[in-house]
mmCIF file of C-alpha atoms and ligand atoms in Angstrom:
data_model
loop_
_atom_site.group_PDB
_atom_site.id
_atom_site.type_symbol
_atom_site.label_atom_id
_atom_site.label_comp_id
_atom_site.label_asym_id
_atom_site.label_seq_id
_atom_site.Cartn_x
_atom_site.Cartn_y
_atom_site.Cartn_z
ATOM 1 C CA UNK A 26 136.841 140.398 119.892
ATOM 2 C CA UNK A 27 137.293 144.001 119.774
ATOM 3 C CA UNK A 28 141.421 143.622 120.468
ATOM 4 C CA UNK A 29 140.869 141.181 117.668
ATOM 5 C CA UNK A 30 139.700 144.040 115.941
ATOM 6 C CA UNK A 31 142.134 146.532 116.637
ATOM 7 C CA UNK A 32 144.878 144.125 115.924
ATOM 8 C CA UNK A 33 143.584 143.021 112.654
ATOM 9 C CA UNK A 34 143.394 146.940 111.755
ATOM 10 C CA UNK A 35 146.896 147.843 113.062
ATOM 11 C CA UNK A 36 148.683 145.010 110.863
ATOM 12 C CA UNK A 37 146.250 145.951 107.628
ATOM 13 C CA UNK A 38 147.495 149.673 107.833
ATOM 14 C CA UNK A 39 151.261 148.218 108.019
ATOM 15 C CA UNK A 40 150.417 145.706 105.440
ATOM 16 C CA UNK A 41 149.625 148.584 102.934
ATOM 17 C CA UNK A 42 151.663 151.407 103.778
ATOM 18 C CA UNK A 43 153.439 148.812 101.578
ATOM 19 C CA UNK A 44 151.319 148.344 98.841
ATOM 20 C CA UNK A 45 150.983 151.359 98.324
ATOM 21 C CA UNK A 46 154.913 152.549 98.524
ATOM 22 C CA UNK A 47 156.544 149.426 97.478
ATOM 23 C CA UNK A 48 155.283 150.031 93.634
ATOM 24 C CA UNK A 49 156.413 154.222 93.939
ATOM 25 C CA UNK A 50 159.825 152.858 94.732
ATOM 26 C CA UNK A 51 159.430 150.468 91.479
ATOM 27 C CA UNK A 52 158.473 153.850 89.467
ATOM 28 C CA UNK A 53 161.786 155.604 90.700
ATOM 29 C CA UNK A 54 163.477 152.506 90.817
ATOM 30 C CA UNK A 55 162.783 151.827 86.777
ATOM 31 C CA UNK A 56 163.891 155.243 85.909
ATOM 32 C CA UNK A 57 167.461 154.870 87.858
ATOM 33 C CA UNK A 58 170.314 154.301 85.449
ATOM 34 C CA UNK A 59 173.830 154.874 87.707
ATOM 35 C CA UNK A 60 174.968 151.154 89.581
ATOM 36 C CA UNK A 61 174.510 152.976 93.052
ATOM 37 C CA UNK A 62 170.994 154.528 92.938
ATOM 38 C CA UNK A 63 169.903 150.809 92.031
ATOM 39 C CA UNK A 64 171.315 149.113 94.453
ATOM 40 C CA UNK A 65 170.163 151.550 97.252
ATOM 41 C CA UNK A 66 166.244 150.932 95.646
ATOM 42 C CA UNK A 67 166.849 146.786 95.958
ATOM 43 C CA UNK A 68 167.853 147.151 99.958
ATOM 44 C CA UNK A 69 164.890 149.430 99.745
ATOM 45 C CA UNK A 70 162.520 147.919 98.437
ATOM 46 C CA UNK A 71 163.572 143.969 100.030
ATOM 47 C CA UNK A 72 163.236 145.588 103.454
ATOM 48 C CA UNK A 73 159.658 147.183 102.570
ATOM 49 C CA UNK A 74 158.710 143.808 100.849
ATOM 50 C CA UNK A 75 159.688 141.873 104.486
ATOM 51 C CA UNK A 76 157.855 144.132 106.158
ATOM 52 C CA UNK A 77 154.533 144.161 104.221
ATOM 53 C CA UNK A 78 154.419 140.309 104.104
ATOM 54 C CA UNK A 79 154.719 140.552 108.297
ATOM 55 C CA UNK A 80 151.410 143.178 107.977
ATOM 56 C CA UNK A 81 149.696 140.811 105.708
ATOM 57 C CA UNK A 82 150.691 137.656 107.471
ATOM 58 C CA UNK A 83 149.202 139.112 111.310
ATOM 59 C CA UNK A 84 145.660 140.840 109.213
ATOM 60 C CA UNK A 85 144.936 136.649 107.874
ATOM 61 C CA UNK A 86 146.020 135.612 111.589
ATOM 62 C CA UNK A 87 143.058 137.913 113.255
ATOM 63 C CA UNK A 88 140.949 138.337 110.467
ATOM 64 C CA UNK A 89 140.899 133.797 110.537
ATOM 65 C CA UNK A 90 140.108 134.190 114.574
ATOM 66 C CA UNK A 91 137.015 136.296 114.479
ATOM 67 C CA UNK A 92 136.168 134.034 111.785
ATOM 68 C CA UNK A 93 136.562 131.500 114.371
ATOM 69 C CA UNK A 94 135.571 133.407 117.528
ATOM 70 C CA UNK A 95 132.258 134.269 115.407
ATOM 71 C CA UNK A 96 131.376 131.759 113.100
ATOM 72 C CA UNK A 97 128.055 133.840 112.011
ATOM 73 C CA UNK A 98 130.332 136.099 109.585
ATOM 74 C CA UNK A 99 130.824 133.418 107.645
ATOM 75 C CA UNK A 100 127.149 133.554 106.423
ATOM 76 C CA UNK A 101 127.005 137.201 105.768
ATOM 77 C CA UNK A 102 127.238 138.362 101.753
ATOM 78 C CA UNK A 103 129.625 140.990 102.361
ATOM 79 C CA UNK A 104 132.062 138.781 104.039
ATOM 80 C CA UNK A 105 131.745 136.759 101.305
ATOM 81 C CA UNK A 106 132.205 139.863 99.122
ATOM 82 C CA UNK A 107 135.705 140.987 100.586
ATOM 83 C CA UNK A 108 137.359 137.935 101.044
ATOM 84 C CA UNK A 109 137.162 137.476 97.440
ATOM 85 C CA UNK A 110 138.794 140.732 96.801
ATOM 86 C CA UNK A 111 141.141 139.924 99.521
ATOM 87 C CA UNK A 112 142.137 137.337 97.096
ATOM 88 C CA UNK A 113 143.022 139.191 94.571
ATOM 89 C CA UNK A 114 144.595 141.283 97.142
ATOM 90 C CA UNK A 115 147.323 138.558 97.924
ATOM 91 C CA UNK A 116 147.826 138.188 94.328
ATOM 92 C CA UNK A 117 148.744 141.226 93.946
ATOM 93 C CA UNK A 118 150.916 141.446 96.922
ATOM 94 C CA UNK A 119 152.692 137.869 94.687
ATOM 95 C CA UNK A 120 152.775 140.520 91.735
ATOM 96 C CA UNK A 121 154.748 142.289 93.864
ATOM 97 C CA UNK A 122 157.191 139.755 95.152
ATOM 98 C CA UNK A 123 157.742 138.273 91.300
ATOM 99 C CA UNK A 124 158.699 142.193 90.492
ATOM 100 C CA UNK A 125 161.117 142.591 92.995
ATOM 101 C CA UNK A 126 162.897 139.477 92.130
ATOM 102 C CA UNK A 127 162.849 141.286 88.818
ATOM 103 C CA UNK A 128 164.482 144.092 89.678
ATOM 104 C CA UNK A 129 166.749 142.340 91.986
ATOM 105 C CA UNK A 130 168.161 140.428 88.965
ATOM 106 C CA UNK A 131 167.947 143.869 86.738
ATOM 107 C CA UNK A 132 165.804 142.046 84.886
ATOM 108 C CA UNK A 133 162.680 144.799 85.136
ATOM 109 C CA UNK A 134 160.292 144.520 81.732
ATOM 110 C CA UNK A 135 158.333 147.681 82.709
ATOM 111 C CA UNK A 136 158.702 151.506 82.135
ATOM 112 C CA UNK A 137 157.973 153.877 84.301
ATOM 113 C CA UNK A 138 154.346 154.300 84.090
ATOM 114 C CA UNK A 139 153.165 150.878 84.065
ATOM 115 C CA UNK A 140 154.402 150.844 87.930
ATOM 116 C CA UNK A 141 152.670 154.287 88.092
ATOM 117 C CA UNK A 142 149.316 152.756 87.130
ATOM 118 C CA UNK A 143 150.609 149.099 88.534
ATOM 119 C CA UNK A 144 150.324 151.275 92.196
ATOM 120 C CA UNK A 145 146.341 153.264 91.837
ATOM 121 C CA UNK A 146 145.626 149.086 92.388
ATOM 122 C CA UNK A 147 145.614 148.449 95.988
ATOM 123 C CA UNK A 148 143.667 152.201 96.000
ATOM 124 C CA UNK A 149 140.779 150.163 94.122
ATOM 125 C CA UNK A 150 141.000 147.210 96.257
ATOM 126 C CA UNK A 151 141.097 149.449 100.328
ATOM 127 C CA UNK A 152 137.812 151.102 99.154
ATOM 128 C CA UNK A 153 135.705 148.321 97.721
ATOM 129 C CA UNK A 154 137.036 146.146 101.187
ATOM 130 C CA UNK A 155 136.528 148.858 103.855
ATOM 131 C CA UNK A 156 132.869 149.557 102.715
ATOM 132 C CA UNK A 157 132.229 146.176 102.283
ATOM 133 C CA UNK A 158 132.886 146.072 105.782
ATOM 134 C CA UNK A 159 131.669 148.632 106.810
ATOM 135 C CA UNK A 160 128.800 149.812 105.338
ATOM 136 C CA UNK A 161 128.010 145.649 104.992
ATOM 137 C CA UNK A 162 125.421 146.799 101.405
ATOM 138 C CA UNK A 163 123.839 142.740 101.545
HETATM 139 C C1 HEM B 220 141.870 136.252 105.034
HETATM 140 C C2 HEM B 220 141.803 137.991 105.676
HETATM 141 C C3 HEM B 220 140.886 138.952 106.554
HETATM 142 C C4 HEM B 220 139.821 138.152 106.775
HETATM 143 C C5 HEM B 220 139.414 136.502 107.258
HETATM 144 C C6 HEM B 220 139.097 138.915 107.802
HETATM 145 C C7 HEM B 220 138.054 139.007 108.237
HETATM 146 C C8 HEM B 220 137.548 140.357 109.859
HETATM 147 C C9 HEM B 220 136.292 140.504 110.063
HETATM 148 C C10 HEM B 220 135.665 139.065 110.859
HETATM 149 C C11 HEM B 220 135.942 141.652 110.613
HETATM 150 C C12 HEM B 220 134.931 141.468 112.208
HETATM 151 C C13 HEM B 220 133.619 142.517 111.070
HETATM 152 C C14 HEM B 220 132.575 143.232 111.709
HETATM 153 O O1 HEM B 220 133.072 142.699 112.892
HETATM 154 O O2 HEM B 220 132.045 143.971 111.481
HETATM 155 C C15 HEM B 220 136.665 142.200 110.143
HETATM 156 C C16 HEM B 220 137.194 144.019 110.350
HETATM 157 C C17 HEM B 220 137.448 144.830 109.761
HETATM 158 N N1 HEM B 220 138.843 144.392 108.621
HETATM 159 FE FE1 HEM B 220 139.291 142.006 107.841
HETATM 160 N N2 HEM B 220 139.392 140.543 107.685
HETATM 161 C C18 HEM B 220 140.681 140.410 106.840
HETATM 162 C C19 HEM B 220 141.594 140.887 105.406
HETATM 163 C C20 HEM B 220 141.387 142.471 105.225
HETATM 164 C C21 HEM B 220 141.526 143.188 105.090
HETATM 165 C C22 HEM B 220 142.886 143.194 103.813
HETATM 166 C C23 HEM B 220 141.599 144.506 105.365
HETATM 167 C C24 HEM B 220 141.705 145.886 104.353
HETATM 168 C C25 HEM B 220 141.883 145.871 103.275
HETATM 169 C C26 HEM B 220 140.377 144.667 106.462
HETATM 170 C C27 HEM B 220 140.280 145.546 107.184
HETATM 171 C C28 HEM B 220 139.023 145.393 108.390
HETATM 172 C C29 HEM B 220 138.566 146.670 108.394
HETATM 173 C C30 HEM B 220 138.395 148.295 108.323
HETATM 174 C C31 HEM B 220 137.450 145.579 109.190
HETATM 175 C C32 HEM B 220 136.854 146.675 110.989
HETATM 176 C C33 HEM B 220 135.491 146.755 110.462
HETATM 177 C C34 HEM B 220 134.909 147.871 111.416
HETATM 178 O O3 HEM B 220 134.237 147.075 112.599
HETATM 179 O O4 HEM B 220 134.497 148.893 111.231
HETATM 180 N N3 HEM B 220 140.431 143.092 105.965
HETATM 181 N N4 HEM B 220 137.829 142.291 109.017
#
């Protein structure tokens, strides 16, 4: 069980490295005007997205494995709240993919400021999830 939790947390850190940095790349990409610079951003974004998707997959795999190993978790209120935030995180991840495709097609529709705000969302979800899972307030 502790091994599962350790790998769950390790992959969660990998996932969040991408969730924090990919929108930051979008901030710079949105204001890049030269063609070689844009091409470089596209490659970096694609590679980072692959890495964070691997992180998301294994975080989920080890998380679900813990739920199967200890069915009692499913009766706990904090876990339900946590999973609701995790679903929001999946939606954010999918949204990042949509934006990546827009950039790839040179069809970005947002400015730098919008990406700076967008970049704040994973921090809020991280704070909520970690407090729920560690403090277990209900
Ligand atoms: C489908 C997704 C997920 C499932 C099913 C899941 C499930 C679980 C379960 C059952 C535990 C053990 C809780 C305990 O023993 O107290 C756990 C621990 C943990 N989870 Fe998740 N989790 C998921 C996603 C996430 C995400 C996205 C994050 C971070 C944002 C996260 C952060 C943590 C942390 C930090 C712990 C260790 C808490 C501790 O024992 O101190 N989990 N998770």
